[in-house]
Amino acid sequence: MAGSCSSIPAFLTGALGSFESVERLPGDASTREYFRVTAEGKTSILCRDDALKQSGADDYPFLIVQRLFKARGIPVPDIYHMAPSDGLLLIQDLGDRMVEHIAGGLPPSECFSLYRSLLDIAVAIQSIPVENGRPPFTLSFDEAKLLWEFHFFLEHCLRGLYGLKNEKLLKELREEFLRVAKLLDRPGLFVLNHRDYHSRNIMWRDGSPFVIDFQDSRMGLPQYDAASLLRDSYVRLDDELFGRLNDYYYGKSFDAGVHRMSPDEYGYYFSLMAFQRNVKALGTFAYQVAVLDRPHYRKYIPATLGYLAAYGEKAPETGRAAALISECMGAGL
């Protein structure tokens, strides 16, 4: 158990009685550590997170959202045992198979059925009644949060990874980003979102999906989770399948009372939201490559960048920013 703390064996012995092995799992874009624990031929996942130690169980976002989602029938991993003072959680092992791994090998009809079930889960999350004053409902994709993510992209992608020093261009991009952020700050339309609802955060176990990495859930436009899934950096859906699924989500979410937008209004905000979400993802990938020295994230940049130009058709406010970003990044791909 290289790199583990002395409290782990005692924690596992208390939770399981005995155990045969503890295997460190490779990390993704996260500061948490994960281990697969084998005990009596069965496996579970040990998570170590200093944030749990600092906040305590009552204020730990993962536990708050896990309980909220589970109470509403959202498929999330079970929690078996915890030691908040040590930052340790023992949770259900959902395996290693993500939606990313299976979507590309499916024929269109089966891929549509798969994604339809995932959109149903998104609608179920967005249908959770708001509890004012309680997390995660106290967090939102307001103008300040969206601008923070846009500026993260400027700092770590354009300045950091691509070495951009043209202050005039950066100033123009800030102005374009501010315009988009103001348009997306519509609290009267906000619902609860997973916040990172893409093919790497949905596990596939025994023929069923399970949602993970939900601790940053917050309020925002319903299009946020739809855009995360349907304009995913890891799995690109062809245009015909994307159109069918986006139409399905529109009807399903409308019928569930998640929104009351017309098809045109929905499409406008979808394009605005997807633009912001993809720009945010570009910033994250650049940070992983340039700051955390995880070069394998670079391969997701071209596909994500490739989404941006099309959003201008329904949301012309994104056109100038998309062109500037492409100009800055295109030569560096």
Coordinates of C-alpha atoms in Angstrom, one line a residue:
M1 CA 0.0 0.0 0.0
A2 CA 2.6 2.5 -1.1
G3 CA 1.7 6.0 -0.2
S4 CA -1.2 5.0 2.1
C5 CA -1.4 6.2 5.7
S6 CA -1.2 4.1 8.8
S7 CA -4.9 4.5 9.5
I8 CA -6.0 2.6 6.4
P9 CA -5.3 -1.0 7.7
A10 CA -7.1 -0.3 10.9
F11 CA -10.0 1.3 9.0
L12 CA -10.4 -1.7 6.7
T13 CA -10.1 -4.2 9.5
G14 CA -12.8 -2.4 11.4
A15 CA -15.0 -2.3 8.3
L16 CA -14.4 -5.7 6.8
G17 CA -12.9 -7.8 9.6
S18 CA -10.0 -8.9 7.3
F19 CA -8.9 -8.2 3.8
E20 CA -6.6 -9.8 1.2
S21 CA -5.3 -6.9 -0.9
V22 CA -5.4 -3.2 -1.5
E23 CA -4.7 -2.0 -5.0
R24 CA -4.2 1.7 -5.9
L25 CA -6.3 2.8 -8.8
P26 CA -5.1 5.3 -11.5
G27 CA -6.4 8.8 -10.9
D28 CA -8.3 10.9 -13.3
A29 CA -8.7 14.7 -13.1
S30 CA -9.1 14.5 -9.3
T31 CA -7.2 15.1 -6.1
R32 CA -8.8 12.2 -4.4
E33 CA -7.1 8.8 -4.1
Y34 CA -8.9 5.5 -4.8
F35 CA -8.0 1.9 -3.9
R36 CA -9.7 -1.4 -4.8
V37 CA -10.0 -3.6 -1.7
T38 CA -10.5 -7.4 -1.9
A39 CA -12.0 -9.2 1.1
E40 CA -13.3 -12.7 1.0
G41 CA -13.4 -12.7 -2.7
K42 CA -15.4 -9.5 -3.0
T43 CA -14.2 -6.0 -3.8
S44 CA -15.1 -2.5 -2.7
I45 CA -13.5 0.9 -3.2
L46 CA -11.6 2.8 -0.6
C47 CA -11.6 6.6 -1.2
R48 CA -9.2 8.9 0.7
D49 CA -10.0 12.6 0.5
D50 CA -8.5 15.3 2.8
A51 CA -11.6 17.4 2.2
L52 CA -13.7 14.9 4.2
K53 CA -11.2 15.2 7.1
Q54 CA -11.5 19.0 6.9
S55 CA -15.3 19.3 6.5
G56 CA -16.6 16.4 8.5
A57 CA -19.4 14.1 7.3
D58 CA -22.3 16.6 7.6
D59 CA -20.7 19.2 5.3
Y60 CA -18.9 16.8 2.9
P61 CA -20.4 17.4 -0.6
F62 CA -20.1 13.8 -1.8
L63 CA -22.1 12.5 1.2
I64 CA -24.7 15.2 0.9
V65 CA -25.4 14.6 -2.8
Q66 CA -25.1 10.8 -2.5
R67 CA -27.9 10.8 0.1
L68 CA -30.0 13.2 -1.9
F69 CA -29.7 11.3 -5.1
K70 CA -30.2 7.9 -3.5
A71 CA -33.3 9.0 -1.8
R72 CA -34.7 10.0 -5.2
G73 CA -33.8 6.7 -6.9
I74 CA -30.8 8.0 -8.8
P75 CA -28.3 5.1 -9.3
V76 CA -25.3 6.0 -7.2
P77 CA -22.7 3.8 -5.3
D78 CA -23.6 2.6 -1.8
I79 CA -21.5 3.8 1.1
Y80 CA -20.4 0.9 3.4
H81 CA -18.3 2.5 6.0
M82 CA -16.6 5.8 6.8
A83 CA -14.0 7.5 9.1
P84 CA -14.4 11.2 8.5
S85 CA -11.5 12.1 10.9
D86 CA -9.2 10.1 8.7
G87 CA -10.7 11.2 5.4
L88 CA -11.7 7.6 4.5
L89 CA -14.8 6.2 2.8
L90 CA -15.5 2.6 1.8
I91 CA -18.0 2.5 -1.1
Q92 CA -19.5 0.1 -3.6
D93 CA -17.2 -1.1 -6.4
L94 CA -18.9 -0.4 -9.8
G95 CA -16.0 -1.9 -11.8
D96 CA -13.9 -0.2 -14.5
R97 CA -16.4 -0.1 -17.4
M98 CA -17.5 3.4 -18.3
V99 CA -20.1 4.4 -20.8
E100 CA -17.1 5.7 -22.8
H101 CA -15.9 2.2 -23.2
I102 CA -19.1 0.8 -24.6
A103 CA -20.8 3.6 -26.6
G104 CA -18.4 3.5 -29.5
G105 CA -19.0 -0.2 -30.2
L106 CA -22.8 -0.1 -30.3
P107 CA -25.0 0.1 -33.4
P108 CA -27.0 3.3 -33.7
S109 CA -30.2 1.8 -32.4
E110 CA -28.6 0.5 -29.2
C111 CA -26.6 3.6 -28.7
F112 CA -29.8 5.6 -28.9
S113 CA -31.4 3.4 -26.2
L114 CA -28.3 3.6 -24.0
Y115 CA -28.2 7.4 -24.1
R116 CA -32.0 7.7 -23.8
S117 CA -31.6 5.9 -20.4
L118 CA -28.9 8.3 -19.4
L119 CA -30.9 11.3 -20.3
D120 CA -33.8 9.9 -18.2
I121 CA -31.4 9.9 -15.2
A122 CA -30.5 13.5 -16.0
V123 CA -34.2 14.5 -16.0
A124 CA -34.7 12.6 -12.7
I125 CA -31.8 14.7 -11.2
Q126 CA -33.2 17.9 -12.6
S127 CA -36.7 17.1 -11.2
I128 CA -35.5 17.0 -7.6
P129 CA -37.4 19.7 -5.7
V130 CA -35.3 22.7 -4.6
E131 CA -34.5 22.9 -0.9
N132 CA -33.7 26.6 -0.4
G133 CA -30.7 27.3 1.9
R134 CA -29.3 23.7 1.7
P135 CA -26.4 22.5 -0.4
P136 CA -26.1 21.7 -3.2
F137 CA -29.0 24.1 -4.0
T138 CA -27.0 27.0 -2.6
L139 CA -24.5 26.7 -5.5
S140 CA -25.2 27.7 -9.0
F141 CA -23.8 28.5 -12.5
D142 CA -24.3 32.2 -12.0
E143 CA -22.3 34.9 -13.9
A144 CA -19.4 34.8 -11.4
K145 CA -19.0 31.0 -11.6
L146 CA -19.2 30.9 -15.4
L147 CA -16.7 33.8 -15.7
W148 CA -14.3 32.0 -13.3
E149 CA -14.4 29.0 -15.6
F150 CA -13.9 31.2 -18.8
H151 CA -10.9 32.9 -17.1
F152 CA -9.5 29.6 -16.1
F153 CA -9.4 28.7 -19.8
L154 CA -7.7 31.9 -20.7
E155 CA -5.0 31.4 -18.0
H156 CA -4.3 27.7 -18.4
C157 CA -5.1 27.0 -22.0
L158 CA -4.4 30.1 -24.1
R159 CA -1.7 31.7 -21.8
G160 CA -0.3 28.5 -20.2
L161 CA -0.4 25.7 -22.8
Y162 CA -0.4 27.8 -26.0
G163 CA 1.7 30.7 -24.7
L164 CA -0.6 33.4 -26.0
K165 CA 0.7 36.9 -25.1
N166 CA -1.6 39.1 -27.2
E167 CA -3.3 41.2 -24.6
K168 CA -5.7 42.9 -27.1
L169 CA -7.0 39.5 -28.2
L170 CA -7.3 38.3 -24.6
K171 CA -9.3 41.5 -23.7
E172 CA -11.7 40.9 -26.6
L173 CA -12.2 37.3 -25.5
R174 CA -13.0 38.4 -21.9
E175 CA -15.6 40.8 -23.3
E176 CA -17.2 38.0 -25.4
F177 CA -17.1 35.6 -22.5
L178 CA -18.8 38.2 -20.2
R179 CA -21.6 38.6 -22.7
V180 CA -22.2 34.8 -22.8
A181 CA -22.0 34.5 -19.0
K182 CA -24.6 37.2 -18.6
L183 CA -27.0 35.4 -21.0
L184 CA -26.6 32.1 -19.2
D185 CA -27.3 33.6 -15.7
R186 CA -31.0 32.9 -15.7
P187 CA -31.8 31.8 -12.1
G188 CA -35.5 31.6 -12.9
L189 CA -34.8 28.7 -15.2
F190 CA -32.3 26.9 -13.0
V191 CA -32.6 23.3 -11.9
L192 CA -30.3 20.9 -10.1
N193 CA -27.5 19.5 -12.3
H194 CA -25.0 16.7 -11.8
R195 CA -22.4 19.2 -13.2
D196 CA -20.0 16.7 -14.9
Y197 CA -22.5 14.4 -16.6
H198 CA -20.4 12.7 -19.3
S199 CA -19.3 9.3 -20.4
R200 CA -16.5 8.9 -17.9
N201 CA -18.7 9.7 -14.9
I202 CA -21.3 7.0 -15.7
M203 CA -20.3 3.5 -14.9
W204 CA -21.9 0.4 -16.5
R205 CA -22.3 -2.6 -14.3
D206 CA -24.5 -5.7 -14.7
G207 CA -26.3 -4.0 -17.6
S208 CA -27.2 -0.8 -15.7
P209 CA -25.7 2.7 -15.4
F210 CA -24.4 4.2 -12.2
V211 CA -23.6 7.8 -11.7
I212 CA -20.3 8.9 -10.0
D213 CA -18.4 12.1 -9.4
F214 CA -21.5 14.0 -8.5
Q215 CA -20.1 15.9 -5.5
D216 CA -20.0 19.2 -7.4
S217 CA -23.7 19.2 -8.2
R218 CA -25.2 22.7 -8.4
M219 CA -28.0 24.7 -9.9
G220 CA -28.0 25.8 -13.5
L221 CA -29.8 25.7 -16.8
P222 CA -31.3 22.3 -17.7
Q223 CA -29.2 22.3 -20.8
Y224 CA -26.0 22.0 -18.7
D225 CA -26.1 18.3 -18.1
A226 CA -27.6 17.6 -21.6
A227 CA -24.7 19.5 -23.2
S228 CA -22.2 17.7 -21.0
L229 CA -23.5 14.3 -22.2
L230 CA -24.4 15.0 -25.8
R231 CA -21.4 17.2 -26.6
D232 CA -18.9 15.1 -24.6
S233 CA -15.1 15.5 -25.1
Y234 CA -14.6 11.7 -24.8
V235 CA -17.5 10.3 -27.0
R236 CA -18.5 12.2 -30.1
L237 CA -22.0 11.3 -31.3
D238 CA -22.8 11.7 -35.0
D239 CA -25.0 14.5 -36.0
E240 CA -28.1 12.4 -36.7
L241 CA -27.9 10.6 -33.3
F242 CA -27.2 13.8 -31.5
G243 CA -30.3 15.4 -33.1
R244 CA -32.5 12.5 -32.1
L245 CA -31.2 12.4 -28.5
N246 CA -31.4 16.2 -28.1
D247 CA -35.0 16.1 -29.3
Y248 CA -35.8 13.3 -26.9
Y249 CA -34.3 15.2 -24.0
Y250 CA -36.2 18.3 -24.9
G251 CA -39.5 16.4 -24.9
K252 CA -38.8 14.3 -21.8
S253 CA -37.6 17.3 -19.7
F254 CA -40.5 19.5 -20.9
D255 CA -43.1 16.8 -20.0
A256 CA -41.4 16.4 -16.6
G257 CA -41.8 20.1 -15.8
V258 CA -38.1 20.7 -15.8
H259 CA -38.6 23.7 -18.2
R260 CA -41.2 25.4 -20.3
M261 CA -39.0 26.6 -23.2
S262 CA -40.1 26.5 -26.8
P263 CA -37.9 24.4 -29.1
D264 CA -36.2 27.5 -30.5
E265 CA -35.5 28.9 -27.0
Y266 CA -34.2 25.5 -25.8
G267 CA -31.9 25.2 -28.8
Y268 CA -30.5 28.7 -28.3
Y269 CA -29.6 28.1 -24.6
F270 CA -28.3 24.6 -25.4
S271 CA -25.8 26.1 -27.9
L272 CA -24.8 28.9 -25.4
M273 CA -24.4 26.4 -22.6
A274 CA -22.6 23.8 -24.7
F275 CA -20.1 26.5 -25.8
Q276 CA -19.4 27.5 -22.2
R277 CA -19.1 23.8 -21.1
N278 CA -16.7 23.0 -23.9
V279 CA -14.5 26.0 -23.3
K280 CA -14.4 25.1 -19.6
A281 CA -13.3 21.5 -20.6
L282 CA -10.5 22.9 -22.8
G283 CA -9.2 24.8 -19.7
T284 CA -9.3 21.7 -17.6
F285 CA -7.4 19.6 -20.2
A286 CA -4.8 22.3 -20.6
Y287 CA -4.3 22.5 -16.8
Q288 CA -3.9 18.7 -16.6
V289 CA -1.3 18.8 -19.4
A290 CA 0.7 21.9 -18.5
V291 CA 0.4 22.1 -14.7
L292 CA -0.2 18.5 -13.5
D293 CA 2.0 16.9 -16.2
R294 CA -0.7 14.6 -17.5
P295 CA 0.0 14.7 -21.2
H296 CA -2.6 12.1 -22.2
Y297 CA -5.3 14.8 -21.8
R298 CA -3.9 16.7 -24.8
K299 CA -5.6 14.2 -27.2
Y300 CA -9.1 15.4 -26.1
I301 CA -8.4 19.0 -27.0
P302 CA -9.0 18.8 -30.8
A303 CA -12.4 17.1 -30.6
T304 CA -13.6 19.6 -27.9
L305 CA -12.3 22.5 -30.0
G306 CA -14.1 21.1 -33.0
Y307 CA -17.5 21.6 -31.4
L308 CA -17.3 25.3 -31.0
A309 CA -17.9 26.7 -34.4
A310 CA -21.3 25.1 -34.9
Y311 CA -22.8 26.8 -31.9
G312 CA -23.0 30.1 -33.7
E313 CA -25.8 28.9 -35.9
K314 CA -28.3 29.0 -33.0
A315 CA -26.4 31.2 -30.6
P316 CA -24.6 33.9 -32.7
E317 CA -23.2 35.4 -29.6
T318 CA -20.7 32.6 -29.5
G319 CA -19.4 33.1 -33.0
R320 CA -16.7 35.7 -32.5
A321 CA -15.3 34.0 -29.4
A322 CA -15.2 30.6 -31.2
A323 CA -13.4 32.1 -34.1
L324 CA -10.8 33.8 -31.9
I325 CA -10.2 30.5 -29.9
S326 CA -9.8 28.5 -33.1
E327 CA -7.3 31.1 -34.4
C328 CA -5.3 30.9 -31.2
M329 CA -5.4 27.1 -30.8
G330 CA -5.6 25.7 -34.3
A331 CA -1.9 26.1 -35.2
G332 CA -0.9 24.4 -31.9
L333 CA -2.8 21.2 -32.4

